[in-house]
Short mmCIF file of C-alpha atoms and ligand atoms in Angstrom, two decimals:
data_model
loop_
_atom_site.label_atom_id
_atom_site.label_comp_id
_atom_site.label_asym_id
_atom_site.label_seq_id
_atom_site.Cartn_x
_atom_site.Cartn_y
_atom_site.Cartn_z
CA MET S 1 -17.01 9.84 -0.15
CA ASP S 2 -16.97 6.70 -2.25
CA CYS S 3 -13.51 5.23 -1.71
CA LEU S 4 -12.77 1.50 -1.69
CA PHE S 5 -9.86 1.77 0.74
CA CYS S 6 -11.78 4.09 3.11
CA SER S 7 -14.51 1.39 3.08
CA ILE S 8 -11.86 -1.21 3.94
CA LEU S 9 -10.63 1.02 6.79
CA GLU S 10 -14.21 1.31 8.09
CA GLY S 11 -14.54 -2.48 7.97
CA ALA S 12 -17.43 -2.23 5.47
CA ILE S 13 -15.34 -4.35 3.08
CA PRO S 14 -13.35 -7.21 4.62
CA SER S 15 -9.57 -7.36 4.25
CA GLN S 16 -6.71 -9.55 5.41
CA LYS S 17 -4.91 -7.30 7.87
CA VAL S 18 -1.13 -7.52 8.06
CA TYR S 19 -0.37 -4.43 10.19
CA GLU S 20 -2.15 -1.52 11.83
CA ASP S 21 -1.21 1.50 13.93
CA GLU S 22 -2.68 4.93 14.61
CA ASN S 23 -1.93 6.25 11.12
CA VAL S 24 -1.34 3.22 8.93
CA TYR S 25 -3.17 0.09 7.76
CA ALA S 26 -1.72 -2.76 5.69
CA PHE S 27 -3.55 -5.66 4.08
CA ARG S 28 -3.08 -8.37 1.45
CA ASP S 29 -3.76 -7.40 -2.14
CA ILE S 30 -6.80 -9.30 -3.47
CA ASN S 31 -4.94 -10.07 -6.72
CA PRO S 32 -1.34 -10.74 -5.65
CA GLN S 33 1.42 -10.11 -8.21
CA ALA S 34 4.10 -11.84 -6.10
CA PRO S 35 4.16 -14.42 -3.27
CA VAL S 36 3.95 -11.45 -0.87
CA HIS S 37 1.84 -8.51 -2.05
CA VAL S 38 0.72 -6.13 0.66
CA LEU S 39 -0.95 -2.74 0.28
CA VAL S 40 0.10 -0.14 2.83
CA ILE S 41 -2.12 2.91 3.20
CA PRO S 42 -2.39 5.99 5.37
CA LYS S 43 -5.67 6.06 7.31
CA GLU S 44 -6.12 9.62 6.14
CA HIS S 45 -7.63 9.79 2.66
CA ILE S 46 -4.91 11.17 0.39
CA PRO S 47 -5.81 10.67 -3.31
CA SER S 48 -2.31 9.77 -4.58
CA ALA S 49 1.40 10.56 -4.26
CA ASP S 50 0.63 13.60 -6.40
CA ALA S 51 -1.42 15.02 -3.50
CA VAL S 52 1.36 14.78 -0.91
CA SER S 53 2.20 18.15 0.66
CA ALA S 54 3.68 19.66 3.81
CA VAL S 55 0.19 19.34 5.35
CA ASN S 56 -0.06 15.53 5.04
CA SER S 57 3.54 14.32 4.58
CA GLY S 58 3.71 13.19 8.22
CA LYS S 59 1.12 10.52 7.40
CA VAL S 60 3.24 9.39 4.46
CA ALA S 61 6.30 9.24 6.73
CA ALA S 62 4.27 7.03 9.08
CA VAL S 63 3.64 4.65 6.17
CA PHE S 64 7.38 4.45 5.47
CA GLU S 65 8.12 3.86 9.16
CA ALA S 66 5.67 0.93 9.06
CA ILE S 67 7.04 -0.67 5.90
CA PRO S 68 10.21 -2.22 7.46
CA LYS S 69 8.07 -3.73 10.23
CA ILE S 70 5.65 -5.14 7.65
CA ALA S 71 8.53 -6.49 5.55
CA LYS S 72 9.99 -8.25 8.60
CA GLU S 73 6.59 -9.66 9.56
CA CYS S 74 6.18 -11.00 6.00
CA GLY S 75 9.65 -12.60 5.88
CA LEU S 76 11.10 -10.28 3.23
CA GLU S 77 14.68 -10.37 4.58
CA GLN S 78 16.03 -10.86 1.05
CA GLY S 79 14.49 -7.64 -0.18
CA TYR S 80 11.34 -6.28 -1.70
CA ARG S 81 9.93 -3.55 -3.91
CA VAL S 82 7.75 -0.58 -2.92
CA ILE S 83 5.58 0.89 -5.68
CA THR S 84 2.93 3.56 -5.87
CA ASN S 85 0.96 4.16 -9.06
CA VAL S 86 -0.23 7.68 -9.87
CA GLY S 87 -3.02 8.67 -12.23
CA GLU S 88 -3.96 7.31 -15.63
CA HIS S 89 -0.49 6.74 -17.09
CA GLY S 90 0.61 5.21 -13.79
CA CYS S 91 -2.37 2.80 -13.90
CA GLN S 92 -3.71 3.91 -10.51
CA SER S 93 -7.07 2.17 -10.10
CA VAL S 94 -7.87 3.09 -6.48
CA LYS S 95 -7.74 6.81 -5.70
CA HIS S 96 -6.49 6.45 -2.12
CA LEU S 97 -2.71 6.62 -1.71
CA HIS S 98 -1.30 3.12 -1.36
CA PHE S 99 2.11 1.53 -1.54
CA HIS S 100 2.45 -1.95 -2.99
CA VAL S 101 5.02 -4.01 -1.07
CA LEU S 102 6.05 -6.90 -3.30
CA GLY S 103 8.45 -9.72 -2.56
CA GLY S 104 8.96 -13.34 -1.67
CA LYS S 105 10.74 -14.08 -4.97
CA GLN S 106 13.43 -12.59 -7.22
CA LEU S 107 11.63 -9.65 -8.86
CA SER S 108 12.22 -8.54 -12.42
CA GLU S 109 14.70 -5.74 -13.18
CA LYS S 110 12.06 -4.29 -15.47
CA MET S 111 9.84 -1.74 -13.81
CA ASP S 112 7.38 -0.82 -16.52
P1 5GP N 201 -3.48 0.34 -8.14
O1 5GP N 201 -3.82 -0.34 -9.43
O2 5GP N 201 -4.46 1.46 -7.84
O3 5GP N 201 -2.06 0.74 -7.98
O4 5GP N 201 -3.66 -0.77 -7.01
C1 5GP N 201 -4.90 -1.13 -6.52
C2 5GP N 201 -4.73 -2.52 -5.94
O5 5GP N 201 -5.86 -2.79 -5.13
C3 5GP N 201 -4.67 -3.62 -7.01
O6 5GP N 201 -3.44 -4.32 -6.89
C4 5GP N 201 -5.87 -4.50 -6.68
O7 5GP N 201 -5.60 -5.87 -6.83
C5 5GP N 201 -6.17 -4.15 -5.24
N1 5GP N 201 -7.57 -4.27 -4.87
C6 5GP N 201 -8.64 -3.84 -5.59
N2 5GP N 201 -9.78 -4.09 -4.91
C7 5GP N 201 -9.40 -4.70 -3.75
C8 5GP N 201 -10.14 -5.19 -2.62
O8 5GP N 201 -11.37 -5.13 -2.55
N3 5GP N 201 -9.42 -5.75 -1.62
C9 5GP N 201 -8.06 -5.85 -1.67
N4 5GP N 201 -7.46 -6.42 -0.62
N5 5GP N 201 -7.34 -5.38 -2.69
C10 5GP N 201 -8.00 -4.81 -3.72
ZN1 ZN N 202 -9.99 6.79 0.81
#
């Protein structure tokens, strides 16, 4: 399967690792939109949040268990934002479920 983030997980494409456990990998976004911009992904290939089901939701829970650890590691004590884009209208460019963790500055109230 041709998936950029699966290639990153395999090490075929280099990434700046921030966190890793059995189910989760986190790395710096190549085009950061905030002083801290980390992508957190399940190691299992799930195409998007629209493909989450009872079969794979444990892997998504593992991502959310990792996020507070990642936020602490990145110094986001003052808060942060977690975003996942879905499909064309959501501007999802990589079809492997990922959560953007953004912070390190006062973020905008605007979300679109
Ligand atoms: P999306 O637009 O699908 O929500 O987010 C995809 C994210 O992946 C974008 O923020 C983009 O900057 C990031 N990205 C794309 N290619 C690479 C890459 O090769 N390495 C890293 N670290 N991030 C990437
Ligand atoms: Zn993938």
